[in-house]
Short mmCIF file of N, CA, C and O in Angstrom, two decimals:
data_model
loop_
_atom_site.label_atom_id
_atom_site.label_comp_id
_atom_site.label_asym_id
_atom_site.label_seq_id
_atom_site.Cartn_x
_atom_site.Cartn_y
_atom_site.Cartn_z
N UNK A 6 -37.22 -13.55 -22.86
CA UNK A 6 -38.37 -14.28 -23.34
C UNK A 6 -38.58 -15.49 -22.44
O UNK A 6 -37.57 -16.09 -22.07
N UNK A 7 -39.88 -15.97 -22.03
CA UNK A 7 -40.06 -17.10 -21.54
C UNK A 7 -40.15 -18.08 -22.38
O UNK A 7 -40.50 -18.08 -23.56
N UNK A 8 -39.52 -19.60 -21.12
CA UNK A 8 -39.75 -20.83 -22.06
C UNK A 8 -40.87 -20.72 -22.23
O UNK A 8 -41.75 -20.08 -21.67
N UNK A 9 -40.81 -21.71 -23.46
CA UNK A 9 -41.96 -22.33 -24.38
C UNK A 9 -43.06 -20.89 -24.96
O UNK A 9 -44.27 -20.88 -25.17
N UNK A 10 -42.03 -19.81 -25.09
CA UNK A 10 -42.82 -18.57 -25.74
C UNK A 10 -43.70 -18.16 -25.75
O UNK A 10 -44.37 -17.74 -26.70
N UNK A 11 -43.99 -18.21 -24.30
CA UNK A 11 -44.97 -16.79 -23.96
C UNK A 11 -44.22 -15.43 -24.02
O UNK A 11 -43.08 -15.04 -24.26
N UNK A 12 -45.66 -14.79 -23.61
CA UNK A 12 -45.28 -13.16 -23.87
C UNK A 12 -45.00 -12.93 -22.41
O UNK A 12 -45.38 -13.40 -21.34
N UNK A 13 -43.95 -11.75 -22.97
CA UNK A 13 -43.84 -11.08 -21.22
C UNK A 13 -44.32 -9.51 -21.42
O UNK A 13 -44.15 -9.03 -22.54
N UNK A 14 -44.91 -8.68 -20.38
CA UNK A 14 -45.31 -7.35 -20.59
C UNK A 14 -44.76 -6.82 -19.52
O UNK A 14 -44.91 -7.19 -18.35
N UNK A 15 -43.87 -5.62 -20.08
CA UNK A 15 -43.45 -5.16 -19.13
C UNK A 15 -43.40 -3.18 -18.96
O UNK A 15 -42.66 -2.59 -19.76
N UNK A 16 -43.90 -2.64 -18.32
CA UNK A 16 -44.25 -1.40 -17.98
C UNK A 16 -43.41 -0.12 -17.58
O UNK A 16 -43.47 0.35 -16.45
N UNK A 17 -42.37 0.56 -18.91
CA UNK A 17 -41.28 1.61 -18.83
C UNK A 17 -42.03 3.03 -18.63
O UNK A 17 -42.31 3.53 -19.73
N UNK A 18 -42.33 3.64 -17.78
CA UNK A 18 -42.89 4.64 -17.82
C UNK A 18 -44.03 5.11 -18.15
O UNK A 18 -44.27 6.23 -18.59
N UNK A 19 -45.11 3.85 -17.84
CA UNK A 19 -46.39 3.65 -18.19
C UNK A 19 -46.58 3.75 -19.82
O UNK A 19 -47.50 4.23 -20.48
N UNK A 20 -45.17 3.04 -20.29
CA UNK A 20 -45.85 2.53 -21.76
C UNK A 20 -45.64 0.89 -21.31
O UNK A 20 -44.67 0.51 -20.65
N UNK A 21 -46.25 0.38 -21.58
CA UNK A 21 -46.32 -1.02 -21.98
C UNK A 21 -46.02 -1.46 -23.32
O UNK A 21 -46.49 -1.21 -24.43
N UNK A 22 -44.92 -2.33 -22.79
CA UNK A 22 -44.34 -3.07 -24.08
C UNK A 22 -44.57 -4.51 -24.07
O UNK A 22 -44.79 -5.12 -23.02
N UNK A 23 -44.51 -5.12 -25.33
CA UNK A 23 -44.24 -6.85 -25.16
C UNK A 23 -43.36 -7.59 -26.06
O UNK A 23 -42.98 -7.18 -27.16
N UNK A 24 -43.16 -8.33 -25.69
CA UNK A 24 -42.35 -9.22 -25.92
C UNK A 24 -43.05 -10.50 -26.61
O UNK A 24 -44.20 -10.74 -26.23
N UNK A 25 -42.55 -11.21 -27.44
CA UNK A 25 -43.01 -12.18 -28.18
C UNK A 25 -42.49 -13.25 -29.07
O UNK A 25 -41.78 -12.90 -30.00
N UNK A 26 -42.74 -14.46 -28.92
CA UNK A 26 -41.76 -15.50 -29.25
C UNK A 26 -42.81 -16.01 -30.71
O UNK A 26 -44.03 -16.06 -30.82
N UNK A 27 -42.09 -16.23 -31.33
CA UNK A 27 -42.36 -16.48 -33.21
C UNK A 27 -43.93 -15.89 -33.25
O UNK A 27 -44.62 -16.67 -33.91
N UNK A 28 -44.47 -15.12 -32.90
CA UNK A 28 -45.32 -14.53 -33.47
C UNK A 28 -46.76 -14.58 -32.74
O UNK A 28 -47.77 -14.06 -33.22
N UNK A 29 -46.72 -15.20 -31.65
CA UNK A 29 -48.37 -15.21 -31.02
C UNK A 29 -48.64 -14.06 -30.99
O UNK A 29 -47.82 -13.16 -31.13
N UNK A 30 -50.28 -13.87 -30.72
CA UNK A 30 -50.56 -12.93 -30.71
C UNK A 30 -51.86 -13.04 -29.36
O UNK A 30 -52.13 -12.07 -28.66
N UNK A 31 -52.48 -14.33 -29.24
CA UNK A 31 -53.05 -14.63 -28.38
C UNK A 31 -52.69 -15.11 -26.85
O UNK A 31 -52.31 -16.28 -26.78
N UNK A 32 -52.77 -14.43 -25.72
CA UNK A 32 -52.64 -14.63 -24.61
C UNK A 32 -52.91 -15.90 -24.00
O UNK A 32 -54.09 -16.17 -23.79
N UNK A 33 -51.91 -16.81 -23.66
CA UNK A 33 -52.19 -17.89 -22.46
C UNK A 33 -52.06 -17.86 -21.44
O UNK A 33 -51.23 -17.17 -20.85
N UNK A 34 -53.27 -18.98 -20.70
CA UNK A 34 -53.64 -18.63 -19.52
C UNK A 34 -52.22 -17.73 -18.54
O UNK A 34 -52.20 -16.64 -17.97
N UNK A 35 -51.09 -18.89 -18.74
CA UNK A 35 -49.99 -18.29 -17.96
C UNK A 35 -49.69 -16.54 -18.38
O UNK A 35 -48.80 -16.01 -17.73
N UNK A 36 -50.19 -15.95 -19.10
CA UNK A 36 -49.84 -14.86 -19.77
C UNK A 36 -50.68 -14.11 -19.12
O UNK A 36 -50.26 -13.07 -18.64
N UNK A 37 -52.31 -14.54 -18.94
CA UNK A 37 -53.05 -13.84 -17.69
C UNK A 37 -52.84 -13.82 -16.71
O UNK A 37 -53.31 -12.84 -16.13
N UNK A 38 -52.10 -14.74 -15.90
CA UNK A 38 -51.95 -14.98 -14.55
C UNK A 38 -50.51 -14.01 -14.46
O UNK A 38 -50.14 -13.64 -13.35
N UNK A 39 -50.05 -13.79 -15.18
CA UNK A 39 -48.90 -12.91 -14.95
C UNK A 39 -48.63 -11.65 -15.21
O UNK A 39 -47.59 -11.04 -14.99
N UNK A 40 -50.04 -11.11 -15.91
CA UNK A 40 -50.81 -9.62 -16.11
C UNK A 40 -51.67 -9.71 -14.95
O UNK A 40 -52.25 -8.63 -14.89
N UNK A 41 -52.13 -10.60 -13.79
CA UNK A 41 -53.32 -9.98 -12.99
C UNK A 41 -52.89 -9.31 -12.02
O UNK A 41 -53.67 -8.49 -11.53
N UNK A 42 -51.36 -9.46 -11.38
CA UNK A 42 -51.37 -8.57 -10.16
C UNK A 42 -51.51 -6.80 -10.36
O UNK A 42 -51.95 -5.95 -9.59
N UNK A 43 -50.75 -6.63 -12.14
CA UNK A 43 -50.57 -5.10 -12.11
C UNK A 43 -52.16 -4.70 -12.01
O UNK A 43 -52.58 -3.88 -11.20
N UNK A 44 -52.91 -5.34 -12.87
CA UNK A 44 -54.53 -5.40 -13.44
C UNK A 44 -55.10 -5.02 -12.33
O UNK A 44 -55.51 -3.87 -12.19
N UNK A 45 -55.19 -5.88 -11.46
CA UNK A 45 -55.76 -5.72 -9.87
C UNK A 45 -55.28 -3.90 -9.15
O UNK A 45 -56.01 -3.02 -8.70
N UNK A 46 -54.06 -3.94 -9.31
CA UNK A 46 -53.71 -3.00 -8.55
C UNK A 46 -53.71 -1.44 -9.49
O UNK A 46 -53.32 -0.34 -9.11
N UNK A 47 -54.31 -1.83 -10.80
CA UNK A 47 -54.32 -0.63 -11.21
C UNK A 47 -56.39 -0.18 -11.22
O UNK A 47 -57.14 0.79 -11.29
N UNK A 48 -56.41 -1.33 -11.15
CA UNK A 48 -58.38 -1.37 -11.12
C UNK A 48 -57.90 -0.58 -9.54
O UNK A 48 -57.93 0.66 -9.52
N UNK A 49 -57.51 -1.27 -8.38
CA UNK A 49 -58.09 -0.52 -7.32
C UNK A 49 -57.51 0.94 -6.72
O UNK A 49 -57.93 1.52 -5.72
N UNK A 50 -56.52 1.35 -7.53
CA UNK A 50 -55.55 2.48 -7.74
C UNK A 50 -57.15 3.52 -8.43
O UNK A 50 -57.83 4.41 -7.92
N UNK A 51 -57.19 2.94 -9.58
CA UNK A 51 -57.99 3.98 -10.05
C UNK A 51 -59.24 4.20 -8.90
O UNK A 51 -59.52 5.35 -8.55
N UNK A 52 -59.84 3.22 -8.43
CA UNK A 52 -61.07 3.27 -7.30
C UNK A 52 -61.06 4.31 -6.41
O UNK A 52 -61.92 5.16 -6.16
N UNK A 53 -59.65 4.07 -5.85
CA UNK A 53 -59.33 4.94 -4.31
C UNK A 53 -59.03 6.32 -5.42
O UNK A 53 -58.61 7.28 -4.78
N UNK A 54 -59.12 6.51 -6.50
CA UNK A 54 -58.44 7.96 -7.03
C UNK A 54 -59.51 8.88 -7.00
O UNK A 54 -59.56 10.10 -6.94
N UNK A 55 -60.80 7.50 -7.08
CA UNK A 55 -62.17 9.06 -7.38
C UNK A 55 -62.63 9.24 -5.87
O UNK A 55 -63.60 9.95 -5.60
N UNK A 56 -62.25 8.90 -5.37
CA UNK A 56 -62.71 8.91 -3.64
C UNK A 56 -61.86 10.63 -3.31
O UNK A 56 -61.91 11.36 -2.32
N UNK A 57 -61.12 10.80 -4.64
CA UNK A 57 -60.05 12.42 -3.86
C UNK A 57 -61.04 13.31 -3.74
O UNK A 57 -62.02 13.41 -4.49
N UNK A 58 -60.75 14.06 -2.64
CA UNK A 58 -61.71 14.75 -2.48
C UNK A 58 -61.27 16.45 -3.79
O UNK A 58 -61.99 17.43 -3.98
N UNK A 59 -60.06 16.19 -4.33
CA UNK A 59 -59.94 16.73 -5.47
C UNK A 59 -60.69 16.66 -6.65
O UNK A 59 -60.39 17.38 -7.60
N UNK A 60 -61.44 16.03 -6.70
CA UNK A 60 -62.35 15.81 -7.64
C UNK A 60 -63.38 16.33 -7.09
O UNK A 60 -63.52 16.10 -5.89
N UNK A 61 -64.43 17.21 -7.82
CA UNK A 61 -65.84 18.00 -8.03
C UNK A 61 -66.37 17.28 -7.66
O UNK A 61 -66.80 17.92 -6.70
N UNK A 62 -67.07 15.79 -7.50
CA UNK A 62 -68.19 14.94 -7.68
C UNK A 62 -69.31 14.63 -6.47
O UNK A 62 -69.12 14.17 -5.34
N UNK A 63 -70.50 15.04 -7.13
CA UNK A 63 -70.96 14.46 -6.18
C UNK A 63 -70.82 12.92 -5.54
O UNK A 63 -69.96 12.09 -5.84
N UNK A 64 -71.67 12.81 -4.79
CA UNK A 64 -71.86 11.37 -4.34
C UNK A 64 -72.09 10.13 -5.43
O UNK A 64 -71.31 9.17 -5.46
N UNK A 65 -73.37 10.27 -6.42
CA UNK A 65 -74.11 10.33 -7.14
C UNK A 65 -73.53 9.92 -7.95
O UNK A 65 -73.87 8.85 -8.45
N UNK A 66 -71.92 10.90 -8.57
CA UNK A 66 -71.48 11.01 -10.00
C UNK A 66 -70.36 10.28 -9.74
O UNK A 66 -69.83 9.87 -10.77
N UNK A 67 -69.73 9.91 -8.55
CA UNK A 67 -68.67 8.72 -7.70
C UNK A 67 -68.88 7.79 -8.22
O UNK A 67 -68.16 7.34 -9.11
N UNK A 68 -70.38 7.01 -7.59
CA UNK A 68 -70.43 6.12 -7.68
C UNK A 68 -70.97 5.54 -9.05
O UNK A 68 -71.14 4.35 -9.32
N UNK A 69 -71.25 6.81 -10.01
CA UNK A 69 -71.73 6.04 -11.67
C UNK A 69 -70.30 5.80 -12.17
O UNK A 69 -70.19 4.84 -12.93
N UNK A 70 -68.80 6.74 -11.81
CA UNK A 70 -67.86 7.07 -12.32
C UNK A 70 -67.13 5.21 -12.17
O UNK A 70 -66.58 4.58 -13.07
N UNK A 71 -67.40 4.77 -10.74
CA UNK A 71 -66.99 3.52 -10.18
C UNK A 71 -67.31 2.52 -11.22
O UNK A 71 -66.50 1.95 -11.95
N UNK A 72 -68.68 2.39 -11.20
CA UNK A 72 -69.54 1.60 -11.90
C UNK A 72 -69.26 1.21 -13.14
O UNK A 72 -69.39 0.05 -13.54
N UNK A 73 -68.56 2.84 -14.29
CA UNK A 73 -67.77 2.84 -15.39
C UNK A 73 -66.76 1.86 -15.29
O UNK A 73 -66.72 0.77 -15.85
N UNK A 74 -65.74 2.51 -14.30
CA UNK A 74 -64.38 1.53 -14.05
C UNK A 74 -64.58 0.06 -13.79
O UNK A 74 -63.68 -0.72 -14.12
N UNK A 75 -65.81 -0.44 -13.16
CA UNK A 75 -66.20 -1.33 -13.09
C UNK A 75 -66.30 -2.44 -14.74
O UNK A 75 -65.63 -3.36 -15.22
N UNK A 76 -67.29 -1.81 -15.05
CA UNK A 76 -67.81 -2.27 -16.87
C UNK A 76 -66.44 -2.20 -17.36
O UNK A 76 -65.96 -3.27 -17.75
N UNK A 77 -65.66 -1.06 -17.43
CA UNK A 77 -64.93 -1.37 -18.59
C UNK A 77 -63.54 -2.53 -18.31
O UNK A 77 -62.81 -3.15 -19.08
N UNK A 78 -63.63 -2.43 -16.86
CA UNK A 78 -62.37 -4.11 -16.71
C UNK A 78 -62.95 -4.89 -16.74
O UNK A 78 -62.29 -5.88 -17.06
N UNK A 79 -64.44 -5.23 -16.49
CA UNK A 79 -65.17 -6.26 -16.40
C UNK A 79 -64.96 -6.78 -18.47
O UNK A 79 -64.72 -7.99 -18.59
N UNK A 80 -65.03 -6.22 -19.48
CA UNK A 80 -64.99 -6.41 -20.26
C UNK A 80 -63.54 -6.55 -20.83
O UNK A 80 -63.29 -7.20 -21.85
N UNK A 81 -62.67 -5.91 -20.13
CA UNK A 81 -61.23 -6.46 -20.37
C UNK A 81 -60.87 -7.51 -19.85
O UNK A 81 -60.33 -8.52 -20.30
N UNK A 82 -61.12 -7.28 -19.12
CA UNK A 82 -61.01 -8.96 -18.52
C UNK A 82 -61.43 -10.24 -19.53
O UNK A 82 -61.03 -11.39 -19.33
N UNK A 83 -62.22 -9.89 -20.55
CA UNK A 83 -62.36 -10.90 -21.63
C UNK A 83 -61.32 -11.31 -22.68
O UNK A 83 -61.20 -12.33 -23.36
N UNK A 84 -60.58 -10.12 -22.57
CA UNK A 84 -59.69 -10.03 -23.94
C UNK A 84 -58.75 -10.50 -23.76
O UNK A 84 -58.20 -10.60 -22.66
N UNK A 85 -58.31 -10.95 -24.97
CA UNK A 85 -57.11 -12.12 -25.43
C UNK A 85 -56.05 -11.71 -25.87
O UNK A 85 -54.94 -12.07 -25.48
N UNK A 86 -56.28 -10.96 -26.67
CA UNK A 86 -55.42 -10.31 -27.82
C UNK A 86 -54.23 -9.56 -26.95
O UNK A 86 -54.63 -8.91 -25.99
N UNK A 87 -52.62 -9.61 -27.22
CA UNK A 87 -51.94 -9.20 -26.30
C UNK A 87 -51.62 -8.04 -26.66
O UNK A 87 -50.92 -7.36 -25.91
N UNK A 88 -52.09 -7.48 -27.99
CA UNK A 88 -51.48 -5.88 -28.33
C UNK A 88 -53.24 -5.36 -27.40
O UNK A 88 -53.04 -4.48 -26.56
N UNK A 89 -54.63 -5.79 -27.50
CA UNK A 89 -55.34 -5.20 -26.73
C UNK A 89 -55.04 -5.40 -25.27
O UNK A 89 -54.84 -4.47 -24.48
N UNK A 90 -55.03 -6.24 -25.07
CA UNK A 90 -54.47 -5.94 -23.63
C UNK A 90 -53.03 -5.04 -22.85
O UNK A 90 -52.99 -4.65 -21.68
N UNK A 91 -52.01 -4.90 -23.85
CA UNK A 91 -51.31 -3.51 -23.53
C UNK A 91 -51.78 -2.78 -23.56
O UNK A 91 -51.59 -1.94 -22.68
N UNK A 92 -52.91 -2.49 -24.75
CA UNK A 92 -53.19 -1.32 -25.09
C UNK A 92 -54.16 -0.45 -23.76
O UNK A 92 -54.12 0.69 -23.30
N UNK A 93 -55.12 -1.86 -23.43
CA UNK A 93 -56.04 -1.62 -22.23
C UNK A 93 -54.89 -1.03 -20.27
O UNK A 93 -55.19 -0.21 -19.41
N UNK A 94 -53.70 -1.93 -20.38
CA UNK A 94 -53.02 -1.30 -19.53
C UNK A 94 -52.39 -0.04 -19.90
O UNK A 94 -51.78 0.51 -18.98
N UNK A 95 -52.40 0.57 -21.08
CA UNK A 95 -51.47 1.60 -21.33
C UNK A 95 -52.59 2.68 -20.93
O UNK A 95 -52.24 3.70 -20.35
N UNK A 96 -53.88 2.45 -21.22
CA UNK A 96 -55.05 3.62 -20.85
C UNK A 96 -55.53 3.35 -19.52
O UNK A 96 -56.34 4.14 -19.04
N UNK A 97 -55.11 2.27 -18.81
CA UNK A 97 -55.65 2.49 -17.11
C UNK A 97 -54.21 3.13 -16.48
O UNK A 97 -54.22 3.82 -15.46
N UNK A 98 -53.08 2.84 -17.16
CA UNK A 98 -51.69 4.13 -16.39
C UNK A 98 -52.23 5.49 -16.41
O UNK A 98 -52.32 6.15 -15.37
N UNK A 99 -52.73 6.11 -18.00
CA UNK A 99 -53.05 7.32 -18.51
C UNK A 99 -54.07 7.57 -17.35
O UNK A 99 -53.86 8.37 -16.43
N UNK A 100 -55.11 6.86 -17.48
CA UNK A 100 -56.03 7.29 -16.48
C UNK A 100 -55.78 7.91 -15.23
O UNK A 100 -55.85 9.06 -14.78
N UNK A 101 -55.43 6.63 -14.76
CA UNK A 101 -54.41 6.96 -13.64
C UNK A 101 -53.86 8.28 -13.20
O UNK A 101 -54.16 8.97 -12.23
N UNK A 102 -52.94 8.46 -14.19
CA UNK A 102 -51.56 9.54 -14.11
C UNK A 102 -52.77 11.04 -13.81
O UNK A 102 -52.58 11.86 -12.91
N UNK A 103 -53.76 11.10 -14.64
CA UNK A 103 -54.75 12.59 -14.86
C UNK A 103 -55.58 12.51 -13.22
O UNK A 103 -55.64 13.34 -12.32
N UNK A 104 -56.07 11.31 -13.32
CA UNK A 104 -57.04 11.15 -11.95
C UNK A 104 -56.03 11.87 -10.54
O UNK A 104 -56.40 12.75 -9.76
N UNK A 105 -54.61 11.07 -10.58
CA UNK A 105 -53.77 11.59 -9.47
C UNK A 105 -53.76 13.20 -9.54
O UNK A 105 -53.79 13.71 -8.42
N UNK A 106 -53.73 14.15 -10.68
CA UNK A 106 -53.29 15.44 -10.74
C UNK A 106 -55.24 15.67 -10.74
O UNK A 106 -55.82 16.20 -11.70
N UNK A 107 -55.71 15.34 -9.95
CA UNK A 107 -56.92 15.95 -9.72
C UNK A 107 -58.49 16.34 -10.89
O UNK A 107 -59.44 17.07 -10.61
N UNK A 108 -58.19 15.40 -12.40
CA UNK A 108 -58.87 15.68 -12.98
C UNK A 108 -59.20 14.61 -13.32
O UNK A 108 -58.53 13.66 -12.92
N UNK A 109 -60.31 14.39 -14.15
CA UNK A 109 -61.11 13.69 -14.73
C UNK A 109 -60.96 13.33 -16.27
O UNK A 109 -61.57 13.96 -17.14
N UNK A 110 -60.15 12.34 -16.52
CA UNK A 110 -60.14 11.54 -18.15
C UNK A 110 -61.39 11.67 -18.48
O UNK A 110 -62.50 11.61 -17.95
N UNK A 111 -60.70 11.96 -19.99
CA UNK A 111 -62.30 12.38 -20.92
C UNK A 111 -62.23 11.49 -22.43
O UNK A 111 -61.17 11.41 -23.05
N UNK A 112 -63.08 11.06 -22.75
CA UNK A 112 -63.20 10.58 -23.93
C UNK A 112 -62.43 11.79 -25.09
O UNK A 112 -62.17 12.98 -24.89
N UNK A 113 -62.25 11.09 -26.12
CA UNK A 113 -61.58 12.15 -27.37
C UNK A 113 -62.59 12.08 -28.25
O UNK A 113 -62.52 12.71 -29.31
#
């Protein structure tokens, strides 16, 4: 646990877990700054994934697919909450993991 009880998040096999000192639940700044490098590198992980030429897509359907990935960190990027924000890294690993084996994540 860190002094003065922040959260730490840490990533076993693309589950994300956290850690938590008497009960926060809200992210400080230091708590963002120490989620942005994976954040960064999983936003541009997913980017370079639709560029495979394993994927069907047109040109067209690339760049709306981008645009998605775009919106939806652009709106994580707002969030506070530290069980949503695992939760938001636990579905850009997932993503991830399907995009690498050549397919396309789908809504449920």
């Amino acid at each position: 646990m860190e002094k003065g009880g922040a959260m730490q998040v840490t990533a076993n096999e693309g589950i994300c877990t956290i850690r938590m000192a008497k009960g926060l639940v809200w992210a400080t700044t230091e708590d963002l700054a120490r989620n942005r490098a994976k954040v960064l590198s999983l936003y541009r992980q997913i980017l370079r994934s639709l560029n495979s030429p394993e994927l069907l897509l047109t040109h067209a359907a690339r760049l709306a697919k981008k645009a998605e990935v775009r919106s939806i960190f652009l709106f994580g990027a707002e969030e506070r909450s530290l069980h949503n924000i695992a939760d938001l890294i636990d579905a850009a690993n997932y993503s991830l993991s399907i995009l690498k084996q050549g397919r396309l994540p789908y809504l449920m």
